[in-house]
Structures are given as structure tokens and as C-alpha cells.
CSV table of C-alpha atoms in Angstrom, one decimal:
chain,number,residue,atom,x,y,z
A,1,MET,CA,62.5,181.6,241.1
A,2,THR,CA,65.5,180.6,241.7
A,3,THR,CA,66.7,177.4,243.3
A,4,THR,CA,69.9,178.4,245.6
A,5,ALA,CA,72.0,175.9,248.0
A,6,SER,CA,71.6,175.8,251.4
A,7,PRO,CA,72.7,173.2,254.2
A,8,ALA,CA,71.8,170.0,253.4
A,9,THR,CA,69.0,168.4,255.7
A,10,PRO,CA,69.0,164.5,254.8
A,11,SER,CA,65.6,163.4,253.4
A,12,PRO,CA,63.4,161.3,254.7
A,13,PRO,CA,64.2,157.3,255.4
A,14,PRO,CA,62.8,155.6,252.5
A,15,GLY,CA,60.2,154.6,255.5
A,16,LEU,CA,59.3,157.5,256.4
A,17,ARG,CA,58.3,158.9,253.4
A,18,ASP,CA,56.1,156.1,251.6
A,19,PHE,CA,54.8,156.7,255.1
A,20,TYR,CA,54.1,160.7,254.3
A,21,GLU,CA,53.4,160.1,250.7
A,22,ASN,CA,50.7,157.1,251.5
A,23,PRO,CA,47.0,159.1,251.5
A,24,ALA,CA,45.5,158.0,254.1
A,25,VAL,CA,47.9,159.7,256.9
A,26,PRO,CA,46.7,162.9,258.2
A,27,VAL,CA,47.8,166.6,256.0
A,28,ALA,CA,45.9,168.4,257.7
A,29,SER,CA,45.2,170.4,261.1
A,30,GLY,CA,42.5,171.7,263.0
A,31,PRO,CA,40.4,174.6,262.1
A,32,SER,CA,40.8,177.4,264.9
A,33,ARG,CA,44.3,176.7,264.6
A,34,SER,CA,44.7,177.4,261.1
A,35,LEU,CA,42.6,180.4,261.9
A,36,ARG,CA,44.5,181.8,264.8
A,37,GLN,CA,47.4,181.1,263.8
A,38,ALA,CA,46.8,183.2,260.6
A,39,ARG,CA,45.2,186.6,261.8
A,40,MET,CA,48.7,186.2,263.2
A,41,LEU,CA,50.4,186.2,260.0
A,42,ALA,CA,47.8,188.7,258.8
A,43,ARG,CA,48.2,191.2,261.7
A,44,ALA,CA,51.8,191.4,261.0
A,45,LEU,CA,52.3,191.9,257.6
A,46,GLY,CA,49.5,194.2,257.7
A,47,PRO,CA,47.2,195.0,254.8
A,48,ALA,CA,48.8,194.7,250.8
A,49,GLY,CA,49.1,198.3,250.0
A,50,ALA,CA,51.5,201.0,248.4
A,51,SER,CA,54.3,198.5,249.7
A,52,GLY,CA,53.0,196.2,246.9
A,53,PRO,CA,51.8,192.2,247.6
A,54,ARG,CA,54.2,190.0,249.5
A,55,THR,CA,55.3,186.6,248.9
A,56,VAL,CA,54.1,184.2,251.7
A,57,LEU,CA,55.6,180.7,251.8
A,58,ASP,CA,53.1,177.7,253.6
A,59,ILE,CA,56.6,175.2,254.2
A,60,GLY,CA,54.8,171.6,254.3
A,61,CYS,CA,52.0,172.8,252.9
A,62,GLY,CA,50.1,169.7,252.6
A,63,ASP,CA,46.3,169.8,251.1
A,64,GLY,CA,46.6,173.6,251.2
A,65,THR,CA,43.8,173.3,254.7
A,66,ALA,CA,45.7,176.2,255.8
A,67,ALA,CA,47.5,178.5,253.3
A,68,ALA,CA,43.6,178.1,252.3
A,69,THR,CA,41.7,179.6,255.7
A,70,ALA,CA,44.9,182.2,255.5
A,71,ALA,CA,44.0,183.6,252.0
A,72,PRO,CA,41.1,185.6,252.6
A,73,LEU,CA,42.3,187.0,255.6
A,74,LEU,CA,45.7,187.4,253.2
A,75,ARG,CA,44.7,189.4,250.2
A,76,GLY,CA,46.2,190.4,247.5
A,77,HIS,CA,49.7,189.0,249.6
A,78,ARG,CA,50.9,186.0,246.8
A,79,LEU,CA,51.6,182.7,248.7
A,80,ILE,CA,52.8,180.0,247.8
A,81,GLY,CA,52.4,175.9,249.2
A,82,VAL,CA,55.0,173.8,248.8
A,83,ASP,CA,55.2,170.0,249.9
A,84,TRP,CA,57.2,167.5,249.0
A,85,SER,CA,55.1,164.5,249.0
A,86,GLN,CA,53.1,164.4,245.1
A,87,ASP,CA,49.8,163.2,246.7
A,88,ALA,CA,49.7,166.3,249.0
A,89,LEU,CA,50.9,168.9,246.2
A,90,THR,CA,47.4,166.9,244.4
A,91,ARG,CA,44.9,168.2,247.4
A,92,ALA,CA,46.4,170.8,248.2
A,93,ARG,CA,46.4,172.4,243.5
A,94,THR,CA,42.5,172.8,243.9
A,95,ARG,CA,42.7,174.8,246.8
A,96,LEU,CA,45.3,176.8,246.1
A,97,PRO,CA,46.9,178.7,242.4
A,98,TYR,CA,50.0,178.1,243.1
A,99,ALA,CA,50.9,174.9,244.9
A,100,VAL,CA,55.3,173.7,244.1
A,101,ARG,CA,56.9,170.4,245.2
A,102,GLY,CA,60.4,171.2,246.9
A,103,GLU,CA,62.0,170.0,250.2
A,104,LEU,CA,64.0,171.5,253.4
A,105,GLY,CA,66.4,168.1,252.3
A,106,ALA,CA,69.0,167.8,249.5
A,107,GLY,CA,69.6,170.6,247.5
A,108,GLY,CA,67.2,172.9,249.6
A,109,LEU,CA,63.9,175.3,248.2
A,110,PRO,CA,64.1,176.5,245.0
A,111,PHE,CA,63.5,179.8,246.1
A,112,ALA,CA,66.6,182.2,246.3
A,113,SER,CA,67.9,184.0,249.5
A,114,GLY,CA,65.7,186.4,250.9
A,115,SER,CA,63.1,185.8,248.4
A,116,ALA,CA,60.3,185.4,250.8
A,117,ASP,CA,58.3,187.9,253.6
A,118,ALA,CA,56.6,185.6,255.5
A,119,VAL,CA,56.9,181.7,255.6
A,120,LEU,CA,53.9,179.4,257.6
A,121,PHE,CA,55.4,176.6,259.3
A,122,SER,CA,52.1,174.4,260.8
A,123,GLU,CA,52.4,171.2,262.1
A,124,VAL,CA,56.0,170.3,260.3
A,125,LEU,CA,58.6,170.7,263.3
A,126,GLU,CA,57.5,167.9,264.6
A,127,HIS,CA,58.0,164.9,262.1
A,128,LEU,CA,61.3,167.1,261.1
A,129,VAL,CA,64.5,164.7,261.7
A,130,ASP,CA,66.8,168.0,261.2
A,131,PRO,CA,64.8,170.4,262.5
A,132,ASP,CA,68.5,173.0,262.5
A,133,ALA,CA,69.2,172.9,258.8
A,134,ALA,CA,65.2,173.3,258.3
A,135,LEU,CA,65.1,176.3,260.1
A,136,GLU,CA,68.5,177.9,258.3
A,137,GLU,CA,66.8,176.6,255.0
A,138,ILE,CA,64.0,179.0,256.2
A,139,ARG,CA,65.8,182.0,257.3
A,140,ARG,CA,67.6,181.6,254.2
A,141,VAL,CA,65.1,182.6,252.1
A,142,LEU,CA,63.4,184.8,254.6
A,143,ARG,CA,64.6,188.7,253.9
A,144,PRO,CA,66.2,190.3,257.1
A,145,GLY,CA,63.1,190.7,259.6
A,146,GLY,CA,61.1,188.4,257.0
A,147,HIS,CA,58.1,186.7,259.5
A,148,LEU,CA,57.6,182.5,261.1
A,149,MET,CA,54.1,181.8,261.7
A,150,LEU,CA,54.8,177.9,263.0
A,151,SER,CA,52.9,175.5,265.0
A,152,THR,CA,53.1,172.6,266.8
A,153,PRO,CA,52.1,170.0,269.4
A,154,ASN,CA,52.7,170.7,272.9
A,155,LEU,CA,54.7,167.8,275.3
A,156,ALA,CA,53.1,170.1,278.1
A,157,ALA,CA,50.3,170.4,277.2
A,158,TRP,CA,47.5,170.5,280.3
A,159,TYR,CA,46.0,167.1,279.9
A,160,ASN,CA,49.9,165.5,278.7
A,161,ARG,CA,50.7,166.5,282.5
A,162,ALA,CA,48.0,164.9,283.8
A,163,LEU,CA,48.9,161.7,281.3
A,164,LEU,CA,52.7,161.2,282.3
A,165,LEU,CA,51.7,162.0,286.0
A,166,ALA,CA,49.9,158.1,285.5
A,167,GLY,CA,52.9,156.7,283.4
A,168,VAL,CA,51.1,156.9,280.2
A,169,GLN,CA,52.5,158.0,277.0
A,170,PRO,CA,51.2,161.6,276.3
A,171,VAL,CA,50.1,162.6,273.6
A,172,PHE,CA,51.2,164.1,270.0
A,173,SER,CA,53.7,161.2,270.5
A,174,GLU,CA,55.0,158.4,268.8
A,175,VAL,CA,57.0,155.3,269.8
A,176,SER,CA,56.0,153.4,265.9
A,177,LEU,CA,54.9,153.8,262.4
A,178,ARG,CA,52.1,151.4,262.4
A,179,SER,CA,49.9,151.5,265.6
A,180,VAL,CA,49.6,153.3,268.1
A,181,HIS,CA,51.5,152.5,271.7
A,182,GLY,CA,50.3,153.2,275.0
A,183,ARG,CA,48.5,156.6,274.8
A,184,PRO,CA,45.1,157.8,274.4
A,185,GLY,CA,44.1,157.7,270.6
A,186,ALA,CA,44.2,155.7,267.1
A,187,GLU,CA,45.9,157.6,264.5
A,188,VAL,CA,49.9,157.5,264.1
A,189,VAL,CA,50.7,160.9,262.1
A,190,GLY,CA,54.3,160.4,262.6
A,191,HIS,CA,55.6,162.7,264.7
A,192,LEU,CA,59.4,162.4,265.6
A,193,ARG,CA,59.7,165.6,268.6
A,194,LEU,CA,57.0,167.3,270.6
A,195,TYR,CA,58.6,170.6,272.4
A,196,THR,CA,57.2,172.0,275.4
A,197,ALA,CA,56.9,175.9,275.4
A,198,ARG,CA,59.8,177.0,276.8
A,199,ALA,CA,62.2,174.5,274.2
A,200,LEU,CA,61.3,176.4,271.8
A,201,ARG,CA,61.6,179.7,272.4
A,202,GLU,CA,65.3,178.4,272.9
A,203,PHE,CA,65.4,176.1,269.8
A,204,VAL,CA,63.9,179.1,267.0
A,205,ALA,CA,66.2,182.0,269.1
A,206,ALA,CA,69.2,179.6,268.2
A,207,SER,CA,68.5,179.3,264.9
A,208,GLY,CA,68.6,183.2,264.2
A,209,PHE,CA,65.3,184.0,265.1
A,210,THR,CA,64.2,186.5,267.3
A,211,VAL,CA,60.5,185.8,268.9
A,212,VAL,CA,57.5,187.9,269.0
A,213,THR,CA,54.8,186.5,270.4
A,214,LEU,CA,54.0,182.4,272.1
A,215,GLU,CA,49.9,181.8,272.1
A,216,GLY,CA,48.0,178.8,272.0
A,217,ALA,CA,45.6,177.4,270.1
A,218,PRO,CA,43.0,173.5,270.9
A,219,PHE,CA,43.3,170.9,269.8
A,220,HIS,CA,40.8,169.5,266.8
A,221,GLY,CA,41.1,165.7,269.0
A,222,VAL,CA,39.9,166.8,272.8
A,223,PRO,CA,37.5,164.8,273.4
A,224,ARG,CA,34.0,167.4,273.1
A,225,VAL,CA,33.2,167.1,276.7
A,226,LEU,CA,36.9,168.3,277.6
A,227,ARG,CA,37.0,171.0,274.3
A,228,PRO,CA,36.6,174.8,277.2
A,229,LEU,CA,38.9,173.5,278.9
A,230,ASP,CA,41.2,173.0,276.5
A,231,ARG,CA,40.9,176.4,274.7
A,232,LEU,CA,40.9,178.0,278.5
A,233,ALA,CA,44.1,176.7,278.6
A,234,CYS,CA,45.3,178.1,275.3
A,235,GLY,CA,44.8,181.2,277.8
A,236,ALA,CA,48.4,179.8,279.0
A,237,PRO,CA,50.0,179.2,276.4
A,238,SER,CA,52.6,176.3,278.6
A,239,LEU,CA,49.6,174.8,278.6
A,240,ALA,CA,48.1,175.1,275.7
A,241,SER,CA,47.5,172.1,273.3
A,242,ILE,CA,49.1,174.3,270.4
A,243,LEU,CA,52.5,176.2,269.9
A,244,LEU,CA,52.1,179.3,268.0
A,245,LEU,CA,55.7,181.1,267.8
A,246,HIS,CA,55.4,183.9,266.1
A,247,ALA,CA,59.4,185.4,265.0
A,248,ARG,CA,61.2,187.8,263.4
A,249,ARG,CA,64.1,186.7,260.8
A,250,ALA,CA,67.7,188.8,263.2
């Protein structure tokens, strides 16, 4: 693995860096989203056969939960976790054979251009100061035709539409890194940006990718009594809690 210069993404401000290095900040999302995304990736890559193993980077791997969920479906392929949080990497290395430190900012990821066949980018986009430069760097490390599997919360989830009509701050949105204000829930997770299905498609396409499909996934934080409705909403991705997007490098 070699480092290749790339358009720099500004590193998170000191306050954000401290926030994400805090062990109390969640670094994994629900298992249903991880499993659905892993199945999408397994279908895209196919089995490791005559073409040999494919290299899959889990960028922003957190504690390695998503990659560990995907591993049984990607047997024979090479799965590498990447994160800049040392605390997250310490936990990821208990689940993954390979977990390396890397950033989408500063000098770029520690991989040569075109060296990856697929990138998992799970619940990261909403935390970025400069998502445009991040997708440029992901596009650099992907080979032509390589796969991007991206997931992010949906600003226009079915319940957020009702909350906005009632004048309530949408779920997933954040106005403070210290406490929750004006919305349901009590957990601060550091979201800086939120996307609707339409905005996500347009943004990824403008970044040099061809969108293959967009699917929905449920959110583990939905109250138990509402979970059947949340699963039902996955049939219409624009209403789903979580957006799962598969794109290929153009």
C-alpha cells in the first residue's frame, strides 16, 4: 500500500476530533442496515473465483461491526478497515484481520490510485465537513468501474416529515455537540449534513459516479411499536429511515 497525493479534505476541527475520539460516542449503527448493505455488496462483487480476491475498503470502519457483518458474505475477498480514530481502530482490530489508520483529509488515504475494487462508506457522509473532497478521494482509490456502497440517514424519513409539520427538529439532525435540543432522542452523534434520496443521488452522480440502485433500511432507534411501519417504509427508499446507495466509479 502506498500513499498518493489527492485533493485535501480539511481535517476535522479540534473540537470535532476530540468528539469522535471520545469512547462514549457511538461508532456503530444498527445490524439491519449493515446486513442489507453487505448483501448489496456481495451481489455486486460475486464470489471470489477465477478473478481472485477483490479488495474492499471499509472507510470510516468505526469499531469494525459493519465489516465484520459483511465478512461472512465476502469470503475469499480482502476486507480492510480504515479509520482515523485510534480508539475506533483499537476496537476494530478485535473484529478484523486488517485495520489501518487513514484520513479522507490531509494527505489522503494510504492506498494507491485504482487499488480498491469496492468501498464501504457506512454512516460517514453525514459527519463530514467537506463531503465533496471525500468522494473525490474515494473515487481516486477505486478502480474504474469499482463499487461504492454508501449509507446515510434520510432527512425525509417518514417520521421526519411529520415532525417538521409539527415544528419539531428532525431525527438525525444536530444543533449541538454537547446535548440534544428540539428533537426526539437523547444521544448526540455529531451529524453535520443530512440528505434526501434525491439529493444523495444527485450529489454522488456529480462526484463522478454512476448510481446503480438506491434502497432503504430501517433505523434501530425507532420505538419498538413503530418498527413494523419503519420496515414497511423501506419499500419506498425516499421514505425509509436509512438510504443505501450502490454506485460505480464512472
